Amino acid sequence: MSVFSTKAEKVFILAFFFIALGVPLFFNENTFYVNKISTMLILSIFVMSLDYLVGKTGLISLGHAMFYGLGGYLFAIMVPEYEEVNFWIYTFYVMAASSVIALIVGLIVLRTSGIYMIMITLALAQMTFYFFADSTEYGGLDGLFIYLKPETSIFGLNFLDLDNETHFYYLCLLSLFNCYVFFKITLQSRFGRVIDAVKENPERATALGYNIFHFRLVAYVLSSSLAAYAGYLFSLQYGFVNPTMMSWEVSASALVMAILGGLGTVFGAILGVFVYESLHYGIEHMTQYWMFWMGSLIIVMVLTLKSGIAGLVEKLVTGKRK
Amino acid sequence: MSECVLQAENLSKHWGGLKALHEFNIKFYDKSLHSIVGPNGAGKSTLLNILCGTYPATKGVILYKGNNVTGLKSYQFCRKGIGRSFQKTNIFKASTCLENCCIAAQQRVGGSFNLFKSRQSSQFIKQIASDALAQVGLSGRADTVASAISYGEQRQLEIAMVLATDPQVLLLDEPMAGMGHEESLTIIELLKQLKQRYCIVLVEHDMDAVFELSDLMTVMVDGQHLITDVVDNIRANPLVQEAYLGNDDEVF
Ligand SMILES: Nc1ncnc2c1ncn2[C@@H]1O[C@H](COP(=O)(O)OP(=O)(O)OP(=O)(O)O)[C@@H](O)[C@H]1O
Ligand SMILES: [Mg+2]
């Protein structure tokens, strides 16, 4: 069985990663665009992790940015100041710590569902936001700075320099690719079978002997820890973390991007991010009323595209073949 | 009679002031079919729901093979071997019929927390699932999406899913409701075979089917046990006739 669920997904993923590999060569002089696209790749990981939760597991969170922010903060707090640490080791630390936090938070929020879960995830994220915004120890609204980027040697081999924009870009691209493959594999696994069942009909899944709480918890931890990984990459790219990363606007716009891309399609997250961010960037340069135009455009797109941009790609690909 | 597998003692379920089930005592025996009849709202579904843990009893004890299972979580009942089908069709509509049964079979085979093993990899799961489909006569529909099959076939699928969990007790809530004549006959034939291997509790309004299939019958009214006996005695019992005919007068 292939990783791809549909032909459209295969076409898109192959084309996307093929083009993405060439991006730094194309923009070779202009690191501005390479950086911009790196950020979109990071955001794609974040939105994909949200789609895993909302579109695949059927749990709606309006506080997912909490883990995005925590990813950055966990690193900034754990890392000794003015010391160059190892990227891979700290990646492990950040993921492990965020998984533990996600497990504890999951035990609380997954007792609820539907509108109540939306409220409690939002409330917890806002609490965390204000905790960091008000704390003098963690820099308040200014957040924390990351003075030295980690080095990336494994077994004495050092082929990646995080200060180099192109290198960092490829790290983000590889991360997104791994994240996509990981999510797809887990969704096609035996675990994924139960996740599908729990999403479609939790009552029936329970009657068949599944403790749905445990399955939701595992999905929640997987999703949250990858959101944290995305936040960690983001903080490495810009050299700081601040509470804005976990504001409710970040959670909400991630949800918009996931819906725009096509909820429950996984690869749609990439589409959602790139279309949303390109529009944002484009319209912002044309008019100061960009929020109004952007909002209108998104409403139109969500209304006309039933299953998001992924659905549109689906139509284009299958249409051509007929 | 063979041994008693499932037993309820003083089982009660009160919804606020409504006694949907009141001080109910009943025994179900292995390898037999025990049907429960009664007018609408008598509490038949409530009894089944409590016997498989969908909601907790207000009072009373459930004994399964002599063990007290009253406090178990609903998902644990299925694992013990108490499987149930729903009065209102309750399947995974977006999946194929085979996949519906695979979901059921995987629970019993295990490995459901394996994130990396492909769900298609196990021939064993597939085998259990297709056997279950074959038993209810749905083999031809294995690869059809569940939402696309007829209503009667969905009722059959409902039973196939229970079978795939390898139960010992089958709690069937009106499996024939809304079925065509032909389809009902299939189910009656199926139940005749199944009752040689399982303990079946059947709630059903189709009296012809009930009389044909039952080893024992229980009549219940207003959440209370009226009578349990073999079919012929029930048929002749004046109390039963009264319960059915006189029911309307009791609503003041
Ligand atoms: N969740 C609930 N909350 C409150 N009352 C309930 C609930 N479920 C059932 N009841 C009530 O309990 C009584 C018994 O209902 P139940 O569904 O068990 O009847 P039944 O014998 O299965 O009827 P039918 O033949 O119509 O399926 C009814 O009066 C019903 O209104
Ligand atoms: Mg009923």
PDB file of N, CA and C in Angstrom, chain A residues 17-55:
ATOM      1  N   PHE A  17       7.619  18.630  -3.524  1.00  0.00           N
ATOM      2  CA  PHE A  17       8.960  18.416  -2.982  1.00  0.00           C
ATOM      3  C   PHE A  17      10.037  18.538  -4.066  1.00  0.00           C
ATOM      4  N   PHE A  18       9.679  18.213  -5.283  1.00  0.00           N
ATOM      5  CA  PHE A  18      10.627  18.383  -6.374  1.00  0.00           C
ATOM      6  C   PHE A  18      10.936  19.870  -6.581  1.00  0.00           C
ATOM      7  N   ILE A  19       9.897  20.669  -6.657  1.00  0.00           N
ATOM      8  CA  ILE A  19      10.101  22.113  -6.836  1.00  0.00           C
ATOM      9  C   ILE A  19      10.809  22.703  -5.627  1.00  0.00           C
ATOM     10  N   ALA A  20      10.350  22.273  -4.437  1.00  0.00           N
ATOM     11  CA  ALA A  20      10.916  22.840  -3.211  1.00  0.00           C
ATOM     12  C   ALA A  20      12.422  22.583  -3.112  1.00  0.00           C
ATOM     13  N   LEU A  21      12.863  21.438  -3.625  1.00  0.00           N
ATOM     14  CA  LEU A  21      14.296  21.137  -3.596  1.00  0.00           C
ATOM     15  C   LEU A  21      15.094  22.180  -4.374  1.00  0.00           C
ATOM     16  N   GLY A  22      14.473  22.739  -5.428  1.00  0.00           N
ATOM     17  CA  GLY A  22      15.203  23.681  -6.275  1.00  0.00           C
ATOM     18  C   GLY A  22      15.089  25.126  -5.844  1.00  0.00           C
ATOM     19  N   VAL A  23      14.225  25.407  -4.881  1.00  0.00           N
ATOM     20  CA  VAL A  23      13.959  26.792  -4.514  1.00  0.00           C
ATOM     21  C   VAL A  23      15.211  27.607  -4.176  1.00  0.00           C
ATOM     22  N   PRO A  24      16.099  27.093  -3.325  1.00  0.00           N
ATOM     23  CA  PRO A  24      17.279  27.901  -2.981  1.00  0.00           C
ATOM     24  C   PRO A  24      18.163  28.195  -4.198  1.00  0.00           C
ATOM     25  N   LEU A  25      18.200  27.274  -5.176  1.00  0.00           N
ATOM     26  CA  LEU A  25      19.003  27.517  -6.383  1.00  0.00           C
ATOM     27  C   LEU A  25      18.384  28.646  -7.185  1.00  0.00           C
ATOM     28  N   PHE A  26      17.075  28.646  -7.232  1.00  0.00           N
ATOM     29  CA  PHE A  26      16.353  29.653  -7.997  1.00  0.00           C
ATOM     30  C   PHE A  26      16.546  31.048  -7.406  1.00  0.00           C
ATOM     31  N   PHE A  27      16.478  31.122  -6.062  1.00  0.00           N
ATOM     32  CA  PHE A  27      16.617  32.418  -5.390  1.00  0.00           C
ATOM     33  C   PHE A  27      18.034  32.643  -4.888  1.00  0.00           C
ATOM     34  N   ASN A  28      19.043  32.172  -5.604  1.00  0.00           N
ATOM     35  CA  ASN A  28      20.347  32.034  -4.957  1.00  0.00           C
ATOM     36  C   ASN A  28      20.905  33.310  -4.331  1.00  0.00           C
ATOM     37  N   GLU A  29      20.557  34.463  -4.896  1.00  0.00           N
ATOM     38  CA  GLU A  29      21.070  35.704  -4.325  1.00  0.00           C
ATOM     39  C   GLU A  29      20.187  36.206  -3.180  1.00  0.00           C
ATOM     40  N   ASN A  30      18.910  35.789  -3.239  1.00  0.00           N
ATOM     41  CA  ASN A  30      17.918  36.456  -2.416  1.00  0.00           C
ATOM     42  C   ASN A  30      17.506  35.617  -1.214  1.00  0.00           C
ATOM     43  N   THR A  31      18.229  35.785  -0.099  1.00  0.00           N
ATOM     44  CA  THR A  31      17.901  34.982   1.074  1.00  0.00           C
ATOM     45  C   THR A  31      16.562  35.373   1.678  1.00  0.00           C
ATOM     46  N   PHE A  32      16.055  36.546   1.348  1.00  0.00           N
ATOM     47  CA  PHE A  32      14.769  36.971   1.882  1.00  0.00           C
ATOM     48  C   PHE A  32      13.683  35.953   1.552  1.00  0.00           C
ATOM     49  N   TYR A  33      13.632  35.546   0.294  1.00  0.00           N
ATOM     50  CA  TYR A  33      12.588  34.602  -0.110  1.00  0.00           C
ATOM     51  C   TYR A  33      12.843  33.198   0.431  1.00  0.00           C
ATOM     52  N   VAL A  34      14.113  32.836   0.487  1.00  0.00           N
ATOM     53  CA  VAL A  34      14.429  31.515   1.045  1.00  0.00           C
ATOM     54  C   VAL A  34      13.963  31.452   2.494  1.00  0.00           C
ATOM     55  N   ASN A  35      14.222  32.528   3.246  1.00  0.00           N
ATOM     56  CA  ASN A  35      13.774  32.581   4.640  1.00  0.00           C
ATOM     57  C   ASN A  35      12.259  32.525   4.749  1.00  0.00           C
ATOM     58  N   LYS A  36      11.634  33.300   3.878  1.00  0.00           N
ATOM     59  CA  LYS A  36      10.172  33.365   3.879  1.00  0.00           C
ATOM     60  C   LYS A  36       9.585  31.955   3.655  1.00  0.00           C
ATOM     61  N   ILE A  37      10.159  31.265   2.704  1.00  0.00           N
ATOM     62  CA  ILE A  37       9.620  29.933   2.401  1.00  0.00           C
ATOM     63  C   ILE A  37       9.961  28.944   3.512  1.00  0.00           C
ATOM     64  N   SER A  38      11.124  29.097   4.135  1.00  0.00           N
ATOM     65  CA  SER A  38      11.444  28.250   5.290  1.00  0.00           C
ATOM     66  C   SER A  38      10.348  28.382   6.345  1.00  0.00           C
ATOM     67  N   THR A  39       9.952  29.640   6.585  1.00  0.00           N
ATOM     68  CA  THR A  39       8.899  29.870   7.584  1.00  0.00           C
ATOM     69  C   THR A  39       7.615  29.162   7.185  1.00  0.00           C
ATOM     70  N   MET A  40       7.298  29.194   5.901  1.00  0.00           N
ATOM     71  CA  MET A  40       6.073  28.524   5.446  1.00  0.00           C
ATOM     72  C   MET A  40       6.179  27.016   5.619  1.00  0.00           C
ATOM     73  N   LEU A  41       7.372  26.484   5.415  1.00  0.00           N
ATOM     74  CA  LEU A  41       7.555  25.038   5.618  1.00  0.00           C
ATOM     75  C   LEU A  41       7.319  24.682   7.086  1.00  0.00           C
ATOM     76  N   ILE A  42       7.856  25.537   7.966  1.00  0.00           N
ATOM     77  CA  ILE A  42       7.665  25.310   9.407  1.00  0.00           C
ATOM     78  C   ILE A  42       6.177  25.376   9.745  1.00  0.00           C
ATOM     79  N   LEU A  43       5.539  26.407   9.214  1.00  0.00           N
ATOM     80  CA  LEU A  43       4.106  26.584   9.453  1.00  0.00           C
ATOM     81  C   LEU A  43       3.317  25.384   8.926  1.00  0.00           C
ATOM     82  N   SER A  44       3.787  24.815   7.817  1.00  0.00           N
ATOM     83  CA  SER A  44       3.103  23.646   7.256  1.00  0.00           C
ATOM     84  C   SER A  44       3.132  22.470   8.227  1.00  0.00           C
ATOM     85  N   ILE A  45       4.257  22.303   8.918  1.00  0.00           N
ATOM     86  CA  ILE A  45       4.338  21.226   9.915  1.00  0.00           C
ATOM     87  C   ILE A  45       3.299  21.478  11.000  1.00  0.00           C
ATOM     88  N   PHE A  46       3.250  22.742  11.444  1.00  0.00           N
ATOM     89  CA  PHE A  46       2.309  23.107  12.502  1.00  0.00           C
ATOM     90  C   PHE A  46       0.858  22.847  12.066  1.00  0.00           C
ATOM     91  N   VAL A  47       0.495  23.334  10.879  1.00  0.00           N
ATOM     92  CA  VAL A  47      -0.883  23.180  10.405  1.00  0.00           C
ATOM     93  C   VAL A  47      -1.202  21.707  10.133  1.00  0.00           C
ATOM     94  N   MET A  48      -0.197  20.971   9.649  1.00  0.00           N
ATOM     95  CA  MET A  48      -0.414  19.547   9.402  1.00  0.00           C
ATOM     96  C   MET A  48      -0.711  18.825  10.719  1.00  0.00           C
ATOM     97  N   SER A  49      -0.004  19.200  11.752  1.00  0.00           N
ATOM     98  CA  SER A  49      -0.240  18.552  13.045  1.00  0.00           C
ATOM     99  C   SER A  49      -1.638  18.890  13.550  1.00  0.00           C
ATOM    100  N   LEU A  50      -2.104  20.094  13.232  1.00  0.00           N
ATOM    101  CA  LEU A  50      -3.467  20.467  13.635  1.00  0.00           C
ATOM    102  C   LEU A  50      -4.506  19.685  12.829  1.00  0.00           C
ATOM    103  N   ASP A  51      -4.217  19.497  11.541  1.00  0.00           N
ATOM    104  CA  ASP A  51      -5.143  18.730  10.701  1.00  0.00           C
ATOM    105  C   ASP A  51      -5.235  17.279  11.180  1.00  0.00           C
ATOM    106  N   TYR A  52      -4.121  16.762  11.653  1.00  0.00           N
ATOM    107  CA  TYR A  52      -4.103  15.404  12.211  1.00  0.00           C
ATOM    108  C   TYR A  52      -5.097  15.304  13.366  1.00  0.00           C
ATOM    109  N   LEU A  53      -5.105  16.350  14.165  1.00  0.00           N
ATOM    110  CA  LEU A  53      -5.982  16.368  15.340  1.00  0.00           C
ATOM    111  C   LEU A  53      -7.437  16.628  14.941  1.00  0.00           C
ATOM    112  N   VAL A  54      -7.647  17.684  14.156  1.00  0.00           N
ATOM    113  CA  VAL A  54      -9.009  18.115  13.836  1.00  0.00           C
ATOM    114  C   VAL A  54      -9.612  17.270  12.719  1.00  0.00           C
ATOM    115  N   GLY A  55      -8.874  17.166  11.614  1.00  0.00           N
ATOM    116  CA  GLY A  55      -9.428  16.519  10.434  1.00  0.00           C
ATOM    117  C   GLY A  55      -9.399  15.002  10.511  1.00  0.00           C
TER     118      GLY A  55
END
